mmCIF file of C-alpha atoms and ligand atoms in Angstrom:
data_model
loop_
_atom_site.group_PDB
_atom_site.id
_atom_site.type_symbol
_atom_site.label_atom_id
_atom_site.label_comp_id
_atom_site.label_asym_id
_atom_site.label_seq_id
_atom_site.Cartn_x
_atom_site.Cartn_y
_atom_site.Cartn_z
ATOM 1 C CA UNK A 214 0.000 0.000 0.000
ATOM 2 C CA UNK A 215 1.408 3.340 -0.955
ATOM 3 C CA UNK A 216 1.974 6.004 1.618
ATOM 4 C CA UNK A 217 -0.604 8.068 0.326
ATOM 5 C CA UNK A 218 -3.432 5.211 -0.082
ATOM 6 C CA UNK A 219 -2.875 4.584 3.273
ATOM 7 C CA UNK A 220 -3.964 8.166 5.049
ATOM 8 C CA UNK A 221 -6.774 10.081 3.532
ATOM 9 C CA UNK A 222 -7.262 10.488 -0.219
ATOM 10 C CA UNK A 223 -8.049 13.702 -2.187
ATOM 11 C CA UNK A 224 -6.650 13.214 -5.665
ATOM 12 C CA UNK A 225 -8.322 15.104 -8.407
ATOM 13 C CA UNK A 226 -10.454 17.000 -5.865
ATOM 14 C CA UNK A 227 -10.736 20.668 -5.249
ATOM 15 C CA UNK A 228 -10.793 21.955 -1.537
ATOM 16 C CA UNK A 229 -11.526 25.531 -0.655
ATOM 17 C CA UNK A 230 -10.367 26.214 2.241
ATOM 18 C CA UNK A 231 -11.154 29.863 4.094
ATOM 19 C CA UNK A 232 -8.881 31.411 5.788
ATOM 20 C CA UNK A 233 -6.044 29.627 4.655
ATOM 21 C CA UNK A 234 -3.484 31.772 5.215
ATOM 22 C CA UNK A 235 -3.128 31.100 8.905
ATOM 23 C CA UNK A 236 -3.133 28.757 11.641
ATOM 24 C CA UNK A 237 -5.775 25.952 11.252
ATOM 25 C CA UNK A 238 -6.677 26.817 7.996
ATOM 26 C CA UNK A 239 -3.160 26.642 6.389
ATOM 27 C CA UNK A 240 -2.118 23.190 8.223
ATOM 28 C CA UNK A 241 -5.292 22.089 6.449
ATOM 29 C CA UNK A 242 -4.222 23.195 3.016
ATOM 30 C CA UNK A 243 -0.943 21.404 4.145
ATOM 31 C CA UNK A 244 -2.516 18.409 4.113
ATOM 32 C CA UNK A 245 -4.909 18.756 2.024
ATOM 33 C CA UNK A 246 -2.102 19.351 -1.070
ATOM 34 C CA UNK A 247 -0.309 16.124 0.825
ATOM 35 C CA UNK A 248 -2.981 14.011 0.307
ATOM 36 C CA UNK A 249 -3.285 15.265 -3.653
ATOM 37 C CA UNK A 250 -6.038 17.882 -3.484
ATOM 38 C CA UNK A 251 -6.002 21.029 -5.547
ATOM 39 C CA UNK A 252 -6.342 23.764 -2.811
ATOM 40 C CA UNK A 253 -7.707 26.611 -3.012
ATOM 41 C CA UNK A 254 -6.241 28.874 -0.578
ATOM 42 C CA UNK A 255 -8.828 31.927 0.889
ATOM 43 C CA UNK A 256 -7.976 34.583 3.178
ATOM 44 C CA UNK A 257 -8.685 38.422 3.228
ATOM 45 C CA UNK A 258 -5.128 38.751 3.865
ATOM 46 C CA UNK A 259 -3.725 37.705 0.546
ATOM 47 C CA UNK A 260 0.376 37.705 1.591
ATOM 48 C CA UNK A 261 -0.589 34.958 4.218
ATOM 49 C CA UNK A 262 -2.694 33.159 1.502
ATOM 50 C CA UNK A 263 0.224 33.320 -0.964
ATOM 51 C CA UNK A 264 3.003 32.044 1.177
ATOM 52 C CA UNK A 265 0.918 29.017 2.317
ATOM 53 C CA UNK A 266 -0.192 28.324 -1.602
ATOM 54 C CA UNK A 267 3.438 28.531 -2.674
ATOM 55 C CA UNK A 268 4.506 25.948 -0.426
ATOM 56 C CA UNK A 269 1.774 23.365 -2.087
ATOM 57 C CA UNK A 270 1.586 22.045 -5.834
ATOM 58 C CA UNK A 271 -1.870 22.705 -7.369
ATOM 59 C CA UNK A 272 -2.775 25.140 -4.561
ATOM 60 C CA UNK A 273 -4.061 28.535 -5.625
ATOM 61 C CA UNK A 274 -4.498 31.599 -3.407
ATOM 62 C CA UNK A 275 -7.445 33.972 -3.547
ATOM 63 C CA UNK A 276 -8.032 37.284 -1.718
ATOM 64 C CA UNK A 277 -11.633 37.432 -0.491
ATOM 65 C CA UNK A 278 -12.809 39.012 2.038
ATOM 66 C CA UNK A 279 -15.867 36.280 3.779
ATOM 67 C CA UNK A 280 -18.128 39.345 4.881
ATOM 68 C CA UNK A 281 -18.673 40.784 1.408
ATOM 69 C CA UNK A 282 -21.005 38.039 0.046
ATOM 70 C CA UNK A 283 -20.706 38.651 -3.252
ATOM 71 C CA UNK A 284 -16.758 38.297 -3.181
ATOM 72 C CA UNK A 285 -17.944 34.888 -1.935
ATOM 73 C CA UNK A 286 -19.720 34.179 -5.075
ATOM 74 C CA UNK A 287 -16.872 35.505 -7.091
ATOM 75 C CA UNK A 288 -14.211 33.309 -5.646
ATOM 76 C CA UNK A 289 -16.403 30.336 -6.473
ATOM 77 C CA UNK A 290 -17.390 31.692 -9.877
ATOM 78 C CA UNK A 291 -13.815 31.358 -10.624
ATOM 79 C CA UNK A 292 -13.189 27.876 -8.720
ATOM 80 C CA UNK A 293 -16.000 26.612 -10.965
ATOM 81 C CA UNK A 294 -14.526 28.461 -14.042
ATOM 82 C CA UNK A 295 -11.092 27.304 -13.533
ATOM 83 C CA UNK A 296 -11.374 23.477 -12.126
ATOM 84 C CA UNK A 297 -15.360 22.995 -13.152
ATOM 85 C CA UNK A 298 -16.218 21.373 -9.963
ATOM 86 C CA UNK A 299 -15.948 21.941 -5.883
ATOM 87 C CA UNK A 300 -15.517 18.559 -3.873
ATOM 88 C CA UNK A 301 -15.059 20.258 -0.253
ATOM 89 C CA UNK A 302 -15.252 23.165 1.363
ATOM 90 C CA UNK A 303 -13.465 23.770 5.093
ATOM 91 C CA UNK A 304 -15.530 27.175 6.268
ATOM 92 C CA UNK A 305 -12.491 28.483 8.865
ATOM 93 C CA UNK A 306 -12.323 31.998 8.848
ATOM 94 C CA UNK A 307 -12.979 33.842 11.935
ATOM 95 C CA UNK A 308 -11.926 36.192 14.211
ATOM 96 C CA UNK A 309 -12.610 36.729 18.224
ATOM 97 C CA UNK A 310 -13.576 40.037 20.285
ATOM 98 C CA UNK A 311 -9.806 40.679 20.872
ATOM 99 C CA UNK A 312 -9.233 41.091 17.290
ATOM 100 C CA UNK A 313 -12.233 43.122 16.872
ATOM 101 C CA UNK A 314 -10.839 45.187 20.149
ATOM 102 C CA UNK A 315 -7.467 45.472 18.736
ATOM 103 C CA UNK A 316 -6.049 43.765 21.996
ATOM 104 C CA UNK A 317 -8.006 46.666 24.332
ATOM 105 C CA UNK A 318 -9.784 45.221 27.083
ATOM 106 C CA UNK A 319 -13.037 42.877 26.719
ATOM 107 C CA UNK A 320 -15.855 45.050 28.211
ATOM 108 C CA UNK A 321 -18.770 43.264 29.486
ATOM 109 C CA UNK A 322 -21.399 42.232 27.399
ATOM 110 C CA UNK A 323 -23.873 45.557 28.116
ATOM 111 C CA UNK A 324 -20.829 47.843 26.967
ATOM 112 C CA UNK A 325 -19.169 46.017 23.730
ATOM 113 C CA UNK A 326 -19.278 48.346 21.181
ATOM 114 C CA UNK A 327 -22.169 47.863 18.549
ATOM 115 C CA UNK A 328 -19.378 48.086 15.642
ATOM 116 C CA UNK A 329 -17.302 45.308 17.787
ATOM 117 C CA UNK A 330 -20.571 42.915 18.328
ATOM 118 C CA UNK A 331 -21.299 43.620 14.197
ATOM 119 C CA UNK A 332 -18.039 42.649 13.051
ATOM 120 C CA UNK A 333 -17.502 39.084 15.139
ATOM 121 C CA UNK A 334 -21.178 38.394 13.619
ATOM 122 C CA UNK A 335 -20.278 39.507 10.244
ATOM 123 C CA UNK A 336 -17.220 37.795 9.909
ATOM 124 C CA UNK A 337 -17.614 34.378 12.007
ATOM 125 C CA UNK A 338 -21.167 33.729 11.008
ATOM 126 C CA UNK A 339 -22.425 35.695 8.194
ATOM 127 C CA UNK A 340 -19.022 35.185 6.586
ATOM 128 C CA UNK A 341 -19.886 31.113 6.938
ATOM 129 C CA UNK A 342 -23.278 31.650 5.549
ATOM 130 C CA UNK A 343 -21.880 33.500 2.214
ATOM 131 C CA UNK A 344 -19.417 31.036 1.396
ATOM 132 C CA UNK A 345 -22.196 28.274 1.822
ATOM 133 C CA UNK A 346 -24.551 29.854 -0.426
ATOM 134 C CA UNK A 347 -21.739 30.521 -2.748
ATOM 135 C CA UNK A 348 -20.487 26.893 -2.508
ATOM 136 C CA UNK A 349 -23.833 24.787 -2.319
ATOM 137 C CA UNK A 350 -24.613 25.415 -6.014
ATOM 138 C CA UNK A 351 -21.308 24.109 -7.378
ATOM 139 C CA UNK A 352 -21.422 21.422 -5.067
ATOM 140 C CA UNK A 353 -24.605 20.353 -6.419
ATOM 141 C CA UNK A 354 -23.714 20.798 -9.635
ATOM 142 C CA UNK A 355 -21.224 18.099 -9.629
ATOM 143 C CA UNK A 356 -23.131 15.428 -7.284
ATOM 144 C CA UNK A 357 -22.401 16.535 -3.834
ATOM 145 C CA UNK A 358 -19.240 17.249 -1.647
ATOM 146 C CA UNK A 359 -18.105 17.532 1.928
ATOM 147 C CA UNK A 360 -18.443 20.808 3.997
ATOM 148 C CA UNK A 361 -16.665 21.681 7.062
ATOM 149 C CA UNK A 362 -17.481 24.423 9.134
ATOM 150 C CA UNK A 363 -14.858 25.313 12.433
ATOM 151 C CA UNK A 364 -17.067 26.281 15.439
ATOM 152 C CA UNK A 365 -15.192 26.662 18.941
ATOM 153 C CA UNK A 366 -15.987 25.735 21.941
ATOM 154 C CA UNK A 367 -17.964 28.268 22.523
ATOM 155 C CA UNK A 368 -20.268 26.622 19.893
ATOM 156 C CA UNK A 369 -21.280 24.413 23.606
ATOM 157 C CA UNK A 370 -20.141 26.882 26.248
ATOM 158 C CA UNK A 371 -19.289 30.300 27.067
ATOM 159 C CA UNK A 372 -17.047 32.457 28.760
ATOM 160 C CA UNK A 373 -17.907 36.267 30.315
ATOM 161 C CA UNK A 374 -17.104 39.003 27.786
ATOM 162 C CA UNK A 375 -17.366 36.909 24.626
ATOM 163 C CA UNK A 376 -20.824 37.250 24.164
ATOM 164 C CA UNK A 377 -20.825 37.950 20.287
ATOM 165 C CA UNK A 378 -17.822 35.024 19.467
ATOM 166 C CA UNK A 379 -20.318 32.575 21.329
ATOM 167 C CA UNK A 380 -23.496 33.444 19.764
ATOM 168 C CA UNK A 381 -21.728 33.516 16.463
ATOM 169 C CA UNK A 382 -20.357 29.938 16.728
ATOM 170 C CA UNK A 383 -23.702 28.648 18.084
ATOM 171 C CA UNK A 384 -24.759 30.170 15.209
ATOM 172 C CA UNK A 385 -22.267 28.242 12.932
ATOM 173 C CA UNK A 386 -23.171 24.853 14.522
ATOM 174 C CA UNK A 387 -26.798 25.505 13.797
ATOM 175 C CA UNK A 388 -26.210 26.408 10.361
ATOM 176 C CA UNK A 389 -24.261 23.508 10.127
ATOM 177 C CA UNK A 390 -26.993 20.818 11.278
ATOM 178 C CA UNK A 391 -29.616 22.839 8.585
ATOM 179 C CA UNK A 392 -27.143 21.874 6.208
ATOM 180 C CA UNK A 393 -26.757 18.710 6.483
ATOM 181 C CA UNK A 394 -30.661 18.258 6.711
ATOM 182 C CA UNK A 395 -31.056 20.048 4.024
ATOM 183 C CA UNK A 396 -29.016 18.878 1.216
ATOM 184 C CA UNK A 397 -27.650 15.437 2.587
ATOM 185 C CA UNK A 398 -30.284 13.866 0.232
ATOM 186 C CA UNK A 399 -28.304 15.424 -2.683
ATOM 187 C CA UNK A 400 -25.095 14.406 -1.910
ATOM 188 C CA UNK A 401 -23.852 17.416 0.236
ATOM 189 C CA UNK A 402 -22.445 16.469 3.804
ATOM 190 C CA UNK A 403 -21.891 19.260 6.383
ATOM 191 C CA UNK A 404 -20.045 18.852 9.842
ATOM 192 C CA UNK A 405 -18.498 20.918 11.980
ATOM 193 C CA UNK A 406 -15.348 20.617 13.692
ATOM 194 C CA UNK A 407 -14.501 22.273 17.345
ATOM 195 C CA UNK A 408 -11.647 23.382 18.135
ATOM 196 C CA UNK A 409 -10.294 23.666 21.874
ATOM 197 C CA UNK A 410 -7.623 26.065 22.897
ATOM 198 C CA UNK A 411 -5.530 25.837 20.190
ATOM 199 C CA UNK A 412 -1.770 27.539 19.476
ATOM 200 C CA UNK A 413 -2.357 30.264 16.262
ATOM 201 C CA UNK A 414 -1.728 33.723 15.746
ATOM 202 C CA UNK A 415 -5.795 34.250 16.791
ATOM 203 C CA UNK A 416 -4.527 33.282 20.352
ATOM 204 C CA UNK A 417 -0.814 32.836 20.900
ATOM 205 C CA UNK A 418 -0.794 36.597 22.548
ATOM 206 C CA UNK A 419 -3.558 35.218 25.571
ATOM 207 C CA UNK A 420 -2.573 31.838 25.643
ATOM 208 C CA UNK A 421 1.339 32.190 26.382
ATOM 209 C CA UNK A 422 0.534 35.158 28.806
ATOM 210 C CA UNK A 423 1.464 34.209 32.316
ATOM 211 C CA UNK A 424 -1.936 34.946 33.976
ATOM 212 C CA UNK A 425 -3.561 33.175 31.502
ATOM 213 C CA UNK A 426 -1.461 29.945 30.661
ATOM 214 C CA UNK A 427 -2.566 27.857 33.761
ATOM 215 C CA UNK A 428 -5.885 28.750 33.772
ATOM 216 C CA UNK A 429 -6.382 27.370 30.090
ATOM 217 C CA UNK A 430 -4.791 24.385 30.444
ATOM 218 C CA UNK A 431 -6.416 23.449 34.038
ATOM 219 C CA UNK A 432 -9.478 21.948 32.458
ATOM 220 C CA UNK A 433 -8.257 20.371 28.944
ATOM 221 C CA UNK A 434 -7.705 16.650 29.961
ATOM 222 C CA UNK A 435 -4.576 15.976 27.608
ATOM 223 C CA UNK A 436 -2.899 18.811 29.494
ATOM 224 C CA UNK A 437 -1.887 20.832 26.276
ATOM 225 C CA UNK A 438 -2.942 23.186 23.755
ATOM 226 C CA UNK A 439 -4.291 21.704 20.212
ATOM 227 C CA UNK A 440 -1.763 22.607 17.418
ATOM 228 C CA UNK A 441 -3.302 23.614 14.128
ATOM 229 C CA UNK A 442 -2.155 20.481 12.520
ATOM 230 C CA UNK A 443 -4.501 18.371 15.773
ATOM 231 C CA UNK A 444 -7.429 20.582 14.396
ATOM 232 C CA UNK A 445 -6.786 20.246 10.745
ATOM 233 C CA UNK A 446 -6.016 16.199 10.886
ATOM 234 C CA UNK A 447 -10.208 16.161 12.265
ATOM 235 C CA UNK A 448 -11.046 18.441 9.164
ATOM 236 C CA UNK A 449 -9.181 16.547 6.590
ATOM 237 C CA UNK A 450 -10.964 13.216 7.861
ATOM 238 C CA UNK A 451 -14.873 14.833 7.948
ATOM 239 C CA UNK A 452 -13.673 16.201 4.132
ATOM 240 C CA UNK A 453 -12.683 12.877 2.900
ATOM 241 C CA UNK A 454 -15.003 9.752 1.842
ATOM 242 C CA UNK A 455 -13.364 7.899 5.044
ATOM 243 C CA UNK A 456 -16.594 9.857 7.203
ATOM 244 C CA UNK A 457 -18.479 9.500 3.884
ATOM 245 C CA UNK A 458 -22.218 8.158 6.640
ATOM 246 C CA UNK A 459 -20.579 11.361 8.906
ATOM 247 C CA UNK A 460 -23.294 14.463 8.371
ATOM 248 C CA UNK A 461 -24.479 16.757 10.851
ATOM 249 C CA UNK A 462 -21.823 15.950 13.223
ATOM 250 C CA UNK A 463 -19.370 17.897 15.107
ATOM 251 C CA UNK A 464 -16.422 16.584 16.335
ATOM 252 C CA UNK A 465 -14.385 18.452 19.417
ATOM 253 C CA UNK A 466 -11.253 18.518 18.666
ATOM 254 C CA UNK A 467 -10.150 19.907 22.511
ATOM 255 C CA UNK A 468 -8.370 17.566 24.215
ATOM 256 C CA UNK A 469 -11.070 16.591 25.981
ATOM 257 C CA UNK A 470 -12.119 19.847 27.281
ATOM 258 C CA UNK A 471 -15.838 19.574 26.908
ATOM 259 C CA UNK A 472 -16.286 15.692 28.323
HETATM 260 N N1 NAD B 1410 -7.084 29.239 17.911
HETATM 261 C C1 NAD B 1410 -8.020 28.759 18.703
HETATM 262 O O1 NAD B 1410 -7.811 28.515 19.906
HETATM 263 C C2 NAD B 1410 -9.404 28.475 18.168
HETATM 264 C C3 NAD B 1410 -10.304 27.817 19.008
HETATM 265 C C4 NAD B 1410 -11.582 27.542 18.536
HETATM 266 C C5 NAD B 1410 -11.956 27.931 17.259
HETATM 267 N N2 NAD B 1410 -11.058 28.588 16.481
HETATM 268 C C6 NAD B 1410 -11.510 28.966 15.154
HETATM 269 O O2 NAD B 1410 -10.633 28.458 14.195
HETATM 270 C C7 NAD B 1410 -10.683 29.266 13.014
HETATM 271 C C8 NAD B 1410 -9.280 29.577 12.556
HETATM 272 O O3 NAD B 1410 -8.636 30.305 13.575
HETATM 273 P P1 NAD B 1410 -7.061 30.269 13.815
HETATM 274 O O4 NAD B 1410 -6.874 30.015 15.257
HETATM 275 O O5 NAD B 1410 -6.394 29.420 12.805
HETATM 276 O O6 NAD B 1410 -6.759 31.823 13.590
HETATM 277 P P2 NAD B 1410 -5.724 32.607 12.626
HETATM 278 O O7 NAD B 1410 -5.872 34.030 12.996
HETATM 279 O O8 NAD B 1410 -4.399 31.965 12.666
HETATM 280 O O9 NAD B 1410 -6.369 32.346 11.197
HETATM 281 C C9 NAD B 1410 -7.587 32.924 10.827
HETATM 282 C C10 NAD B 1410 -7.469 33.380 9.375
HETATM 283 O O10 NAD B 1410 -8.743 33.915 9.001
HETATM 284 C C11 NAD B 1410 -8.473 35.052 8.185
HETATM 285 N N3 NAD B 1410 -9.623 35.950 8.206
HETATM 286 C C12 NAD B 1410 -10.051 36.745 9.231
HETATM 287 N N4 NAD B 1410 -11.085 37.492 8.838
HETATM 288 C C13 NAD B 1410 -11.322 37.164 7.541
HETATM 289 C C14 NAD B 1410 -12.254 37.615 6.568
HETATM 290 N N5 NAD B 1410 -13.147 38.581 6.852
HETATM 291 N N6 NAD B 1410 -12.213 37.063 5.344
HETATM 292 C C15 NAD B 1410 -11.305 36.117 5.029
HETATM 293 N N7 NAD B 1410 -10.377 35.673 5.884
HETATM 294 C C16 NAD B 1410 -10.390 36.183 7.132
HETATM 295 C C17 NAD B 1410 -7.255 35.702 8.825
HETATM 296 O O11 NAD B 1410 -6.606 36.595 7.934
HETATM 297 C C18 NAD B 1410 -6.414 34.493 9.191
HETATM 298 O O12 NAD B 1410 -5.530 34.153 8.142
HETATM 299 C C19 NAD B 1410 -11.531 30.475 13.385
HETATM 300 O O13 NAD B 1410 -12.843 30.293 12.905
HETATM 301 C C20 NAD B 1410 -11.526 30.463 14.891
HETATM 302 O O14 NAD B 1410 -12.671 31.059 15.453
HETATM 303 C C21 NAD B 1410 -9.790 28.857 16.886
#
């Protein structure tokens, strides 16, 4: 058995994968490329997107930016233009209050700023719900395909002062199960996959932070923080036909945080 035939196989199959250029998202184009897919690497900021895709053979990066919906539609225009078909989609571009904040403080929930509470929403939830809209009809188009969609989480619990990252990843995982009821009979499977605590630029500046550190680790069970590749290596397997009965499911990738 060849090395490749004996992990997950994506040859001949084209894998967009949102925000790409960072952290989880570029460990799964990584593997993705590894395991033969044609990548398409997304991410508003295009010089992350770039160095990931040239890395990868057959990987191509694209600047969108998930809140405008109709860039959405245009980066999948030109998937379908350029490969004529989408096999998987991995929905992982987000963002948390402290970006939002710019590193200031997290108020409490009555005081976060009505810009801060728009843009979480805008880009962790309605940014999912463009590039599903945009990706459904290709999809269909050539028989059905695997979506994944990253929750958190705080897709199952919450934490003070993160009151618009928490409803937007509930959000996520309830957009995810409509999904899969939806269009499962056509061929389309959607899961979601959540995260723990996990080591990226999104969190490396609270995570490493001395009053923080012990605190976060306290309650994860395998007594360290994911790496990307730990989150991506649960993506990669609900995108391939190896979880091909797998729909509606979410899989917590947290070191066994939430049991
Ligand atoms: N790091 C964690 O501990 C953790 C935990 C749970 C869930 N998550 C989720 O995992 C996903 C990936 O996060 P990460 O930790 O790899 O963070 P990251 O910051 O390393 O990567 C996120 C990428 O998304 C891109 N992005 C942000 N806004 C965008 C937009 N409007 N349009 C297009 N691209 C955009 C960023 O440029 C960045 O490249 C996010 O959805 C995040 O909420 C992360």
């Amino acid at each position: 058995m060849s090395e490749r035939s004996k992990n997950l196989e994506f040859t001949g199959k084209v894998v967009l994968v949102t925000g790409g250029g960072s952290g989880i998202g570029a460990a799964t184009c990584r593997m993705l490329a590894k395991a033969g897919a044609n990548v398409i690497v997304a991410d508003c900021n295009m010089a992350g997107a770039e160095a990931v895709a040239a890395e990868l053979s057959g990987a191509l990066a694209w600047a969108v930016d998930v809140t405008d919906a109709r860039a959405c539609e245009n980066m999948v225009a030109a998937i379908g233009e350029r490969f004529g078909r989408l096999d998987g989609a991995f929905n992982n571009a987000g963002i948390t209050e402290v970006t939002a904040l710019k590193g200031a403080q997290l108020p409490e929930t009555h005081a976060l700023p009505l810009d801060v509470w728009r843009k979480v929403l805008s880009v962790d939830l309605d940014g999912v719900f463009h590039c599903l809209r945009a990706e459904l009809p290709l999809m269909l188009q050539g028989g059905g395909g695997a979506i994944v969609n990253t929750t958190s989480l705080q897709a199952h619990i919450s934490y003070p002062r993160t009151a618009a990252y928490t409803a937007a990843k509930h959000g996520v995982l309830g957009l995810t199960r409509t999904i899969a009821k939806e269009y499962g009979a056509q061929g389309v499977r959607c899961n979601a996959v959540s995260p723990g605590v996990v080591d990226t630029p999104l969190t490396n500046g609270v995570i490493h932070a001395e009053e923080y550190r012990e605190m976060l680790l306290a309650p994860i069970p395998l007594k360290r923080f994911a790496t990307p590749g730990d989150i991506a290596k649960a993506a990669l397997w609900l995108l391939s036909d190896q979880s091909a009965y797998i729909n509606g499911a979410v899989i917590a990738a947290d070191g066994g945080y939430l049991a």
